[in-house]
């Protein structure tokens, strides 16, 4: 069996974003393996540990993605394929590019993150599934293989959740609760340096263009009240909300 | 031609469907509008929809799978010749619209706050980078877009249209074994104008009695952080944040919540933010309008008292 995680590198949510010339400027920002993709990587490794076979990561993005790929290899993934493309391409176009590689790899299943922490997109997993003609299960919180042909999975809906049986190969996207990702160990990091990382240059024209990005943070009032006298503080807060903000 | 995918609960159109119709009407320079009702009991729902739209398709495909929804929507696209598809942006829609966009070789604009057209493109505004950045995106027709819930005025009925059943060849691959519904009580989190959220600092599930009492006094919905949900203190349906729900109430009251970015991703667009935290350095205070630096166990009972007094 072969299990593939499709991963991306994104800015660490904790780092400050700035805008240069109407676009987000990522220079100087700490970049990490997307935490929702990390769940996908962890699940793929666990499936391999349980069922044998191979674990692979595939990434589509600029050179800098290599760092995130190394993190996945250090966690325990066997090998990686990096489709190297600079600039923004929308998830639908990305799916088209990724599908070619994924089809050739012929995996048992593909896992990716439920939502991307940079573009806030939820589309990639489903678009890959469509490109391959496979079913998709999004926001997966539990997965269990039933032989090589089916998987039983639990996943979130708009409201509530459901349990489905899905024919393999299929695409799954991750959700909180799926697993607790392991940290790369030092030997893992050393080993990752010798693992196969195949780079393939690709190019595509995006269907979607980002015209302008801004950071429109509301200016917050930052009125802090000392809570040493809780009754007085609560009274003042409720008064402010009622009379100044007029929201209660 | 513009096609609107009409969300419903099996009986009636949802509010989100009326928002989607409004979005489509804003683009009426691109041509007439048709709608499609997908799922179960679609004929009855399509009759209701025909009060809003000149043409409504009913695609009776049974319970939800993204494959069936994408296939039915695509059948309606082909039948109507639509070059723009409008859907509402829940989790499910954001899955199957990706499949649909791929089928149509269309640009996909996700979770838009606003949309407009110059005749050749759709231009959409949306949030990105964990809800921190506002961006304008553009894609040439054909385009599929989802409308973020609670962003658009509800459409009013207009004329009366025709309903037509739509034949769809059903894709397999997914079998639904069990539905696990969320128990809902009190005010709906995503539609509430006031939200009171409790975090790990409350220390125990019992302490949420106070959160519920304050919410009750304010007519508010109860929210929770992931830490609280993971601990099993509150149901997942109450979680606010990146992997939970996104809310944008008039006032968001965060009690003993640290304010991690993943939590902020679900609430940072609230009109007013209020925080109670014993740590003056907690990140939540950086985005708060009002706050009390103090022990939640002392402040919360006092807040309940003050809120109740206000109501009398
Ligand atoms: C991929 C990913 C997705 C995530 N998605 C979400 C999400 O959707 N929603 C979410 O909430 N989190 C999410 N998280 C988790 C998030 O990073 C935080 O861990 C979480 O929000 C913390 O919850 P908390 O504020 O309740 O707990 P803590 O961070 O532990 O904060 C507790 C706060 O309570 C205060 N406190 C303690 N005692 C008292 C007292 N007696 N009186 C007053 N204040 C007190 C403390 O000072 C502290 O600030 C996600 C994480 C990842 C990696
Ligand atoms: N294990 C690995 N992990 C990540 N990148 C690697 C790894 N091995 C090689 N590379 C990269 O792949 C490219 C070619 O590698 P090489 O030919 O081994 O020098 C270089 O950009 C290397 O940094």
Coordinates of C-alpha atoms and ligand atoms in Angstrom, one line a residue:
Chain A
X1 CA 0.0 0.0 0.0
X2 CA 1.1 3.6 -0.6
X3 CA -0.1 6.6 1.4
X4 CA 0.5 10.1 0.2
X5 CA 0.2 13.4 2.0
X6 CA -0.1 16.6 0.0
X7 CA 1.5 19.4 2.0
X8 CA 2.2 23.1 1.9
X9 CA 4.4 25.6 3.7
X10 CA 2.7 28.6 5.3
X11 CA 3.5 31.5 7.6
X12 CA 3.5 30.7 11.3
X13 CA 0.2 32.2 12.5
X14 CA 2.1 33.8 15.4
X15 CA 4.3 35.9 13.2
X16 CA 3.4 39.4 12.2
X17 CA 2.2 39.9 8.7
X18 CA 3.0 43.1 6.7
X19 CA 1.8 44.5 3.4
X20 CA 4.2 45.8 0.7
X21 CA 2.8 47.3 -2.4
X22 CA -0.7 46.0 -1.9
X23 CA 0.5 42.4 -1.2
X24 CA 1.4 40.3 1.8
X25 CA 5.2 40.4 2.2
X26 CA 6.5 37.1 3.7
X27 CA 10.1 38.1 3.9
X28 CA 11.4 37.7 7.4
X29 CA 8.3 35.7 8.4
X30 CA 8.8 32.3 10.0
X31 CA 7.4 29.6 7.7
X32 CA 6.2 26.2 8.9
X33 CA 4.5 23.0 7.6
X34 CA 0.8 23.9 7.6
X35 CA -0.5 22.5 10.9
X36 CA -3.5 21.0 9.2
X37 CA -1.2 19.3 6.7
X38 CA 0.8 18.1 9.7
X39 CA -2.2 16.1 10.8
X40 CA -2.3 14.6 7.2
X41 CA 1.4 13.7 7.5
X42 CA 0.9 12.1 10.9
X43 CA -2.0 10.1 9.7
X44 CA -0.2 8.8 6.6
X45 CA 2.7 7.7 8.8
X46 CA 0.4 5.9 11.2
X47 CA -1.4 4.1 8.3
X48 CA 2.0 3.0 7.0
X49 CA 3.0 1.8 10.5
X50 CA -0.2 -0.2 10.8
X51 CA -0.5 -1.6 7.3
X52 CA 3.0 -1.5 5.8
X53 CA 3.9 -0.1 2.4
X54 CA 5.2 3.3 1.7
X55 CA 4.6 6.9 2.8
X56 CA 5.2 9.8 0.5
X57 CA 4.7 13.6 0.6
X58 CA 4.0 15.6 -2.5
X59 CA 4.2 19.4 -2.5
X60 CA 3.5 22.1 -5.1
X61 CA 5.1 25.4 -4.3
X62 CA 8.2 27.6 -4.4
X63 CA 11.8 26.5 -3.5
X64 CA 11.3 27.5 0.1
X65 CA 8.8 24.7 0.6
X66 CA 11.8 22.4 0.9
X67 CA 12.0 23.2 4.6
X68 CA 8.4 22.0 5.2
X69 CA 9.1 18.9 3.1
X70 CA 12.1 18.2 5.3
X71 CA 10.0 18.4 8.4
X72 CA 7.6 15.8 7.0
X73 CA 10.6 13.5 6.1
X74 CA 12.0 14.0 9.6
X75 CA 8.6 13.0 11.1
X76 CA 9.0 9.7 9.3
X77 CA 7.8 10.0 5.7
X78 CA 9.9 7.8 3.3
X79 CA 10.4 10.1 0.3
X80 CA 9.2 13.3 -1.3
X81 CA 8.3 14.9 -4.6
X82 CA 8.4 18.6 -4.9
X83 CA 6.7 20.3 -7.9
X84 CA 8.6 23.6 -7.9
X85 CA 6.5 26.6 -9.0
X86 CA 6.9 30.2 -8.0
X87 CA 4.1 32.6 -7.5
X88 CA 0.4 32.2 -6.8
X89 CA -1.7 29.5 -8.5
X90 CA -5.2 28.8 -7.4
X91 CA -6.1 25.4 -5.8
X92 CA -8.1 24.3 -8.9
X93 CA -5.1 24.8 -11.2
X94 CA -2.8 23.2 -8.5
X95 CA -5.0 20.1 -8.4
X96 CA -4.6 19.7 -12.1
X97 CA -0.8 19.9 -11.8
X98 CA -0.7 17.6 -8.7
X99 CA -3.1 15.0 -10.3
X100 CA -0.6 14.0 -12.9
X101 CA 2.0 13.1 -10.3
X102 CA -0.5 11.5 -8.0
X103 CA -2.0 9.4 -10.8
X104 CA 1.4 8.1 -11.7
X105 CA 2.2 7.2 -8.1
X106 CA -1.1 5.3 -7.8
X107 CA -1.5 5.5 -4.0
X108 CA -4.0 3.7 -1.8
X109 CA -5.1 7.1 -0.6
X110 CA -4.2 10.8 -0.4
X111 CA -4.5 13.0 2.6
X112 CA -4.2 16.8 2.8
X113 CA -5.1 19.6 5.2
X114 CA -8.7 20.7 5.7
X115 CA -7.9 24.4 5.3
X116 CA -4.8 26.2 4.3
X117 CA -3.5 28.7 6.8
X118 CA -2.3 31.2 4.2
X119 CA -5.1 31.3 1.6
X120 CA -7.8 30.1 4.0
X121 CA -8.8 27.7 1.1
X122 CA -10.6 24.5 1.7
X123 CA -10.6 23.5 -2.0
X124 CA -7.4 21.6 -2.7
X125 CA -8.4 18.1 -1.4
X126 CA -11.7 18.1 -3.2
X127 CA -10.3 19.5 -6.4
X128 CA -7.6 16.8 -6.4
X129 CA -10.3 14.1 -5.9
X130 CA -12.2 15.5 -8.9
X131 CA -9.1 15.6 -11.1
X132 CA -8.4 12.0 -10.3
X133 CA -12.1 10.9 -10.4
X134 CA -11.9 9.7 -6.8
X135 CA -14.3 10.3 -3.9
X136 CA -13.4 12.9 -1.2
X137 CA -14.0 12.9 2.5
X138 CA -13.4 16.3 4.0
X139 CA -12.8 17.3 7.6
X140 CA -11.9 13.7 8.6
X141 CA -11.5 13.0 12.3
X142 CA -11.1 9.2 12.1
X143 CA -10.1 6.7 9.5
X144 CA -9.8 3.0 9.4
X145 CA -8.9 0.8 6.4
X146 CA -11.1 -2.1 5.5
X147 CA -8.7 -4.2 3.5
X148 CA -7.2 -2.5 0.4
X149 CA -10.5 -1.5 -1.2
X150 CA -12.4 0.5 1.3
X151 CA -12.0 2.8 4.3
X152 CA -14.4 3.7 7.0
X153 CA -14.1 7.4 8.1
X154 CA -15.8 9.8 10.4
X155 CA -15.9 13.4 9.2
X156 CA -17.5 16.8 10.1
X157 CA -20.4 18.3 8.2
X158 CA -21.8 21.8 8.4
X159 CA -23.7 20.7 11.5
X160 CA -22.8 17.4 13.2
X161 CA -20.8 14.6 11.6
X162 CA -21.2 11.3 9.8
X163 CA -19.6 8.0 9.3
X164 CA -19.0 6.9 5.7
X165 CA -17.6 3.9 3.9
X166 CA -15.6 5.0 0.9
X167 CA -14.1 3.1 -2.0
X168 CA -10.3 3.5 -2.4
X169 CA -8.4 5.2 -3.8
X170 CA -9.9 8.3 -2.3
X171 CA -8.8 11.7 -1.0
X172 CA -9.2 12.7 2.7
X173 CA -8.8 16.1 4.3
X174 CA -7.8 16.6 7.9
X175 CA -9.6 18.0 10.9
X176 CA -8.7 18.6 14.5
X177 CA -9.1 15.4 16.5
X178 CA -7.6 13.2 13.8
X179 CA -4.4 12.7 15.7
X180 CA -1.6 14.4 17.7
X181 CA 1.3 14.9 15.4
X182 CA 4.7 13.7 16.6
X183 CA 7.7 15.9 16.8
X184 CA 10.6 15.2 14.5
X185 CA 13.4 13.6 16.6
X186 CA 17.1 14.4 16.1
X187 CA 17.8 11.0 14.4
X188 CA 14.7 11.6 12.3
X189 CA 16.1 15.0 11.2
X190 CA 19.5 13.4 10.4
X191 CA 17.9 10.6 8.4
X192 CA 15.7 13.1 6.5
X193 CA 18.7 14.6 5.0
X194 CA 19.5 11.4 3.1
X195 CA 15.9 10.6 2.0
X196 CA 14.9 11.0 -1.6
X197 CA 13.5 14.4 -2.5
X198 CA 12.7 14.6 -6.2
X199 CA 12.3 18.1 -7.6
X200 CA 10.2 18.7 -10.7
X201 CA 9.8 22.2 -12.2
X202 CA 6.3 23.0 -13.3
X203 CA 4.5 26.1 -14.5
X204 CA 0.9 27.0 -14.9
X205 CA -1.2 30.0 -15.2
X206 CA -3.6 30.7 -12.4
X207 CA -7.3 31.1 -13.1
X208 CA -7.5 33.4 -10.1
X209 CA -5.5 36.6 -9.7
X210 CA -5.0 38.2 -6.3
X211 CA -5.5 41.9 -7.0
X212 CA -4.8 43.5 -3.7
X213 CA -4.3 42.5 -0.1
X214 CA -4.8 44.7 3.0
X215 CA -4.7 44.2 6.7
X216 CA -7.9 45.9 7.9
X217 CA -7.6 45.3 11.6
X218 CA -10.3 47.2 13.6
X219 CA -8.7 49.7 15.8
X220 CA -9.5 48.3 19.2
X221 CA -10.2 50.6 22.2
X222 CA -8.0 48.5 24.6
X223 CA -9.8 49.9 27.7
X224 CA -8.6 47.6 30.6
X225 CA -10.2 47.7 34.0
X226 CA -8.4 46.4 37.1
X227 CA -10.3 43.5 38.5
X228 CA -9.1 43.7 42.1
X229 CA -12.6 44.9 43.0
X230 CA -14.6 42.5 40.9
X231 CA -18.0 43.9 41.6
X232 CA -16.9 47.5 40.7
X233 CA -15.1 46.2 37.6
X234 CA -18.1 44.2 36.4
X235 CA -20.4 47.1 37.0
X236 CA -18.1 49.4 35.0
X237 CA -17.8 46.9 32.1
X238 CA -21.5 46.3 31.8
X239 CA -22.1 50.1 31.9
X240 CA -19.5 50.6 29.1
X241 CA -21.1 47.9 26.9
X242 CA -24.6 49.3 27.5
X243 CA -23.9 53.1 27.3
X244 CA -20.7 53.5 25.3
X245 CA -20.7 50.6 22.9
X246 CA -24.5 50.1 23.0
X247 CA -24.2 46.4 22.3
X248 CA -26.1 44.9 25.3
Chain B
X1 CA -26.9 32.9 -17.3
X2 CA -26.3 32.6 -13.5
X3 CA -27.0 29.5 -11.5
X4 CA -27.8 29.6 -7.8
X5 CA -27.5 26.5 -5.7
X6 CA -30.2 26.8 -3.1
X7 CA -29.5 25.4 0.4
X8 CA -32.4 24.0 2.2
X9 CA -33.2 21.7 5.2
X10 CA -35.5 19.3 3.3
X11 CA -38.6 21.5 4.0
X12 CA -37.7 25.1 3.4
X13 CA -35.0 27.2 1.8
X14 CA -32.3 28.2 4.3
X15 CA -31.4 31.9 4.9
X16 CA -28.2 31.2 3.1
X17 CA -30.1 30.4 -0.1
X18 CA -31.8 33.8 0.1
X19 CA -28.4 35.5 0.5
X20 CA -27.1 33.6 -2.5
X21 CA -30.1 34.8 -4.6
X22 CA -29.3 38.3 -3.6
X23 CA -25.7 37.8 -4.7
X24 CA -26.9 36.5 -8.0
X25 CA -29.2 39.4 -8.5
X26 CA -26.3 41.8 -7.9
X27 CA -24.7 40.3 -11.1
X28 CA -27.9 40.5 -13.2
X29 CA -25.9 42.3 -16.0
X30 CA -24.6 38.9 -16.8
X31 CA -28.0 37.5 -17.7
X32 CA -31.0 35.8 -16.2
X33 CA -30.9 33.7 -13.0
X34 CA -31.8 30.0 -12.6
X35 CA -31.8 28.0 -9.3
X36 CA -31.3 24.4 -8.5
X37 CA -32.4 22.5 -5.4
X38 CA -30.4 19.4 -4.7
X39 CA -31.1 16.6 -2.3
X40 CA -34.3 15.2 -0.9
X41 CA -37.9 16.6 -1.1
X42 CA -36.6 18.9 -3.8
X43 CA -39.9 19.4 -5.6
X44 CA -41.6 21.1 -2.6
X45 CA -38.5 23.2 -1.9
X46 CA -38.2 24.2 -5.6
X47 CA -41.9 25.4 -5.5
X48 CA -40.9 27.8 -2.7
X49 CA -37.8 28.8 -4.7
X50 CA -39.9 29.6 -7.8
X51 CA -41.3 32.6 -5.9
X52 CA -37.9 34.1 -6.2
X53 CA -36.5 32.9 -9.5
X54 CA -37.8 32.4 -13.0
X55 CA -36.5 28.9 -13.4
X56 CA -35.8 26.3 -10.8
X57 CA -34.4 22.8 -11.3
X58 CA -35.1 20.0 -8.8
X59 CA -32.4 17.4 -8.6
X60 CA -33.6 14.5 -6.4
X61 CA -30.4 12.7 -5.5
X62 CA -30.9 11.5 -1.9
X63 CA -28.6 12.2 1.1
X64 CA -25.5 14.4 0.7
X65 CA -22.2 13.4 -0.7
X66 CA -20.0 15.9 -2.4
X67 CA -19.8 13.8 -5.5
X68 CA -23.6 13.8 -6.0
X69 CA -23.9 17.5 -5.2
X70 CA -21.1 18.4 -7.7
X71 CA -22.7 16.2 -10.3
X72 CA -26.2 17.6 -9.9
X73 CA -24.9 21.2 -9.9
X74 CA -22.9 20.4 -13.1
X75 CA -26.0 18.9 -14.8
X76 CA -27.9 22.2 -14.0
X77 CA -24.9 24.2 -15.3
X78 CA -25.0 22.3 -18.6
X79 CA -28.8 22.5 -18.9
X80 CA -28.9 26.2 -18.2
X81 CA -25.7 27.2 -19.9
X82 CA -24.7 29.1 -16.7
X83 CA -21.2 30.7 -16.7
X84 CA -21.5 31.8 -13.1
X85 CA -22.5 29.6 -10.2
X86 CA -23.3 31.0 -6.7
X87 CA -23.4 28.8 -3.7
X88 CA -23.4 29.5 0.1
X89 CA -20.2 28.9 1.9
X90 CA -20.5 26.2 4.5
X91 CA -18.0 23.4 4.9
X92 CA -20.0 21.0 2.7
X93 CA -20.4 23.6 -0.1
X94 CA -16.7 24.4 0.0
X95 CA -16.0 20.8 -0.7
X96 CA -18.4 20.1 -3.6
X97 CA -17.9 23.6 -5.2
X98 CA -14.2 22.7 -5.6
X99 CA -15.3 19.5 -7.5
X100 CA -17.7 21.6 -9.6
X101 CA -15.2 24.3 -10.4
X102 CA -12.8 21.6 -11.6
X103 CA -15.5 20.0 -13.8
X104 CA -16.3 23.4 -15.3
X105 CA -12.6 24.4 -15.7
X106 CA -13.8 27.5 -13.8
X107 CA -12.1 29.9 -11.4
X108 CA -13.2 29.3 -7.8
X109 CA -13.7 32.2 -5.4
X110 CA -14.2 30.9 -1.9
X111 CA -16.1 32.4 1.0
X112 CA -16.6 35.8 -0.5
X113 CA -17.8 38.8 1.5
X114 CA -18.8 40.7 -1.6
X115 CA -18.8 40.1 -5.4
X116 CA -19.1 42.2 -8.5
X117 CA -18.5 41.9 -12.2
X118 CA -17.0 43.9 -15.0
X119 CA -18.8 41.8 -17.6
X120 CA -15.8 39.4 -18.2
X121 CA -14.6 38.6 -14.6
X122 CA -16.0 38.1 -11.2
X123 CA -14.2 40.1 -8.5
X124 CA -14.6 38.9 -5.0
X125 CA -13.5 40.2 -1.6
X126 CA -12.5 37.6 1.1
X127 CA -10.4 37.0 4.1
X128 CA -7.1 35.1 4.1
X129 CA -4.2 34.3 6.3
X130 CA -6.3 32.9 9.2
X131 CA -8.8 35.7 8.7
X132 CA -6.2 38.4 9.2
X133 CA -5.9 39.7 5.6
X134 CA -8.6 41.1 3.4
X135 CA -8.0 40.4 -0.3
X136 CA -9.6 41.1 -3.6
X137 CA -9.5 38.3 -6.1
X138 CA -10.5 38.2 -9.7
X139 CA -11.2 35.3 -12.1
X140 CA -12.4 35.3 -15.7
X141 CA -15.7 33.6 -16.5
X142 CA -16.7 30.8 -16.0
X143 CA -16.6 31.3 -12.2
X144 CA -17.9 29.4 -9.2
X145 CA -18.1 31.3 -6.0
X146 CA -19.3 30.7 -2.5
X147 CA -20.8 33.5 -0.4
X148 CA -19.8 33.7 3.3
X149 CA -22.9 33.3 5.5
X150 CA -24.4 36.5 7.1
X151 CA -22.8 38.9 4.6
X152 CA -25.7 39.7 2.3
X153 CA -29.3 41.0 2.7
X154 CA -32.0 38.3 2.2
X155 CA -33.7 38.3 -1.2
X156 CA -37.4 39.1 -1.4
X157 CA -39.8 37.0 -3.5
X158 CA -40.1 38.3 -7.0
X159 CA -42.5 37.0 -9.7
X160 CA -43.2 33.3 -10.1
X161 CA -41.1 30.8 -12.0
X162 CA -41.3 27.3 -13.4
X163 CA -40.0 24.1 -11.7
X164 CA -38.3 21.4 -13.8
X165 CA -37.0 18.0 -12.6
X166 CA -33.4 17.4 -13.4
X167 CA -32.0 14.0 -14.3
X168 CA -28.7 13.3 -12.7
X169 CA -26.5 10.2 -13.1
X170 CA -25.5 9.3 -9.6
X171 CA -21.8 8.8 -8.8
X172 CA -21.1 6.1 -6.2
X173 CA -18.0 5.6 -4.1
X174 CA -19.3 6.9 -0.8
X175 CA -21.9 5.1 1.4
X176 CA -23.3 7.0 4.4
X177 CA -23.4 4.6 7.4
X178 CA -24.4 6.9 10.2
X179 CA -25.4 10.5 10.8
X180 CA -24.3 12.0 14.1
X181 CA -26.3 15.1 14.7
X182 CA -25.3 17.9 17.0
X183 CA -27.6 18.7 19.8
X184 CA -28.5 22.3 19.6
X185 CA -29.8 24.4 22.4
X186 CA -30.0 28.1 23.0
X187 CA -29.1 30.7 20.5
X188 CA -27.3 29.7 17.3
X189 CA -23.6 30.5 17.6
X190 CA -23.1 31.8 14.0
X191 CA -26.2 34.0 14.0
X192 CA -26.0 35.4 17.6
X193 CA -25.4 39.1 18.1
X194 CA -23.7 38.4 21.5
X195 CA -21.4 35.5 22.1
X196 CA -19.9 34.5 25.5
X197 CA -17.0 32.1 25.2
X198 CA -15.3 30.2 27.9
X199 CA -11.6 29.1 27.8
X200 CA -9.4 26.6 29.7
X201 CA -8.8 29.2 32.4
X202 CA -12.3 28.5 33.8
X203 CA -10.7 25.3 35.2
X204 CA -13.6 22.9 35.0
X205 CA -16.8 22.0 33.0
X206 CA -18.8 23.0 36.1
X207 CA -17.6 26.6 35.8
X208 CA -19.5 26.8 32.4
X209 CA -22.7 27.0 34.4
X210 CA -21.6 30.6 35.0
X211 CA -20.9 31.1 31.3
X212 CA -24.4 29.8 30.4
X213 CA -26.0 32.0 33.0
X214 CA -24.2 35.2 31.7
X215 CA -25.2 34.1 28.1
X216 CA -28.8 33.7 29.2
X217 CA -28.9 37.1 30.8
X218 CA -27.5 38.7 27.6
X219 CA -29.5 36.6 25.1
X220 CA -26.1 35.3 23.9
X221 CA -24.8 32.1 22.4
X222 CA -22.2 30.1 24.3
X223 CA -18.8 29.5 22.6
X224 CA -15.8 27.4 23.6
X225 CA -12.1 27.2 22.8
X226 CA -10.4 24.1 21.4
X227 CA -8.7 23.5 24.7
X228 CA -12.1 23.2 26.3
X229 CA -13.5 21.0 23.6
X230 CA -10.5 18.7 23.6
X231 CA -10.9 18.4 27.4
X232 CA -14.5 17.2 26.8
X233 CA -16.0 20.1 28.8
X234 CA -18.1 21.4 25.9
X235 CA -19.4 20.0 22.6
X236 CA -17.4 20.6 19.4
X237 CA -20.4 22.5 17.9
X238 CA -19.5 25.4 20.3
X239 CA -15.9 25.7 19.2
X240 CA -14.9 29.0 17.7
X241 CA -11.8 29.3 15.6
X242 CA -9.8 28.0 12.6
X243 CA -11.2 24.4 12.9
X244 CA -14.4 25.4 14.5
X245 CA -17.0 28.1 13.7
X246 CA -16.4 31.7 12.5
X247 CA -18.5 34.3 14.3
X248 CA -18.9 38.0 13.8
X249 CA -21.2 39.2 16.6
X250 CA -21.8 42.8 17.8
X251 CA -19.9 41.8 21.0
X252 CA -17.7 38.8 21.7
X253 CA -17.0 38.2 25.4
X254 CA -14.0 35.9 26.0
X255 CA -13.7 34.6 29.5
X256 CA -10.3 33.0 30.5
X257 CA -9.3 32.6 26.8
X258 CA -5.7 33.3 25.9
X259 CA -6.5 34.4 22.4
X260 CA -4.3 32.1 20.2
X261 CA -4.3 33.0 16.5
X262 CA -6.2 29.9 15.7
X263 CA -8.9 31.1 18.1
X264 CA -8.7 34.6 16.8
X265 CA -9.3 33.3 13.2
X266 CA -12.9 32.6 14.3
X267 CA -13.7 35.8 16.1
X268 CA -11.3 38.7 15.2
X269 CA -13.9 40.4 13.0
X270 CA -16.4 40.8 15.9
X271 CA -17.5 44.4 16.3
X272 CA -16.5 44.6 19.9
X273 CA -14.3 42.2 21.8
X274 CA -14.3 41.9 25.6
X275 CA -11.9 39.8 27.6
X276 CA -11.6 38.7 31.1
X277 CA -8.2 37.2 31.9
X278 CA -5.9 37.2 35.0
X279 CA -2.9 37.7 32.8
X280 CA -2.6 41.3 31.6
X281 CA -0.1 40.0 28.9
X282 CA -2.6 37.5 27.3
X283 CA -2.8 38.0 23.5
X284 CA -6.6 38.4 23.7
X285 CA -6.1 41.9 25.3
X286 CA -4.3 43.1 22.2
X287 CA -7.5 42.8 20.2
X288 CA -9.9 43.7 23.0
X289 CA -12.0 46.8 23.2
X290 CA -12.8 46.3 26.9
X291 CA -11.3 44.0 29.4
X292 CA -11.0 43.2 33.0
X293 CA -7.7 42.0 34.3
X294 CA -8.7 39.6 37.1
X295 CA -9.8 36.2 38.3
X296 CA -12.7 34.9 36.3
X297 CA -14.1 33.1 39.3
X298 CA -14.6 36.4 41.0
X299 CA -15.4 38.5 37.9
X300 CA -17.9 36.2 36.3
X301 CA -20.4 36.1 39.2
X302 CA -20.2 39.9 39.4
X303 CA -20.8 40.2 35.6
X304 CA -23.9 37.9 35.9
X305 CA -25.2 40.1 38.7
X306 CA -24.6 43.3 36.7
X307 CA -26.1 41.9 33.5
X308 CA -29.2 40.8 35.3
X309 CA -29.6 44.1 37.0
X310 CA -29.3 45.8 33.6
X311 CA -32.2 43.7 32.3
X312 CA -34.5 44.6 35.2
Ligands
LIG1 C1 -4.3 23.6 13.4 C2 -4.8 24.2 14.7 C3 -6.1 24.6 14.7 C4 -6.7 25.1 15.9 N1 -8.0 25.5 15.9 C5 -8.5 26.1 17.0 C6 -9.8 26.6 17.0 O1 -10.6 26.4 16.0 N2 -10.3 27.2 18.2 C7 -9.5 27.3 19.3 O2 -10.0 27.9 20.3 N3 -8.3 26.9 19.3 C8 -7.7 26.3 18.2 N4 -6.5 25.8 18.2 C9 -5.7 25.7 19.5 C10 -5.2 27.1 20.0 O3 -3.8 27.2 19.4 C11 -5.1 27.2 21.5 O4 -4.4 26.1 22.0 C12 -6.4 27.3 22.2 O5 -7.3 28.3 21.6 C13 -6.2 27.7 23.7 O6 -7.5 27.6 24.4 P1 -7.7 28.5 25.7 O7 -7.5 29.9 25.4 O8 -9.0 28.1 26.3 O9 -6.6 27.9 26.7 P2 -5.2 28.6 27.1 O10 -4.3 29.0 26.0 O11 -4.6 27.6 28.1 O12 -5.6 29.9 27.9 C14 -6.2 30.0 29.1 C15 -6.3 31.4 29.6 O13 -7.0 31.5 30.8 C16 -6.3 32.4 31.6 N5 -6.7 32.1 33.0 C17 -6.3 31.0 33.7 N6 -6.9 31.0 34.9 C18 -7.6 32.1 35.0 C19 -8.5 32.7 36.0 N7 -8.7 32.1 37.2 N8 -9.1 33.9 35.7 C20 -8.9 34.5 34.5 N9 -8.1 34.0 33.6 C21 -7.5 32.8 33.8 C22 -4.9 32.3 31.3 O14 -4.1 33.5 31.7 C23 -4.9 32.0 29.8 O15 -4.7 33.2 29.1 C24 -5.9 25.2 17.1 C25 -4.6 24.8 17.0 C26 -4.0 24.3 15.9 C27 -2.6 23.8 15.9
LIG2 N1 16.7 14.7 2.2 C1 16.5 15.8 1.6 N2 15.6 16.6 2.1 C2 15.4 17.8 1.5 N3 16.0 18.2 0.5 C3 16.9 17.5 -0.1 C4 17.3 16.2 0.5 N4 18.2 15.7 -0.3 C5 18.5 16.6 -1.2 N5 17.7 17.7 -1.1 C6 17.7 18.8 -2.0 O1 17.5 18.4 -3.3 C7 18.3 19.2 -4.2 C8 19.3 18.3 -4.9 O2 20.0 17.5 -4.0 P1 21.5 16.9 -4.2 O3 21.6 16.6 -5.6 O4 21.4 15.7 -3.2 O5 22.4 17.9 -3.7 C9 19.0 20.2 -3.3 O6 18.2 21.4 -3.4 C10 19.0 19.6 -2.0 O7 18.9 20.6 -0.9

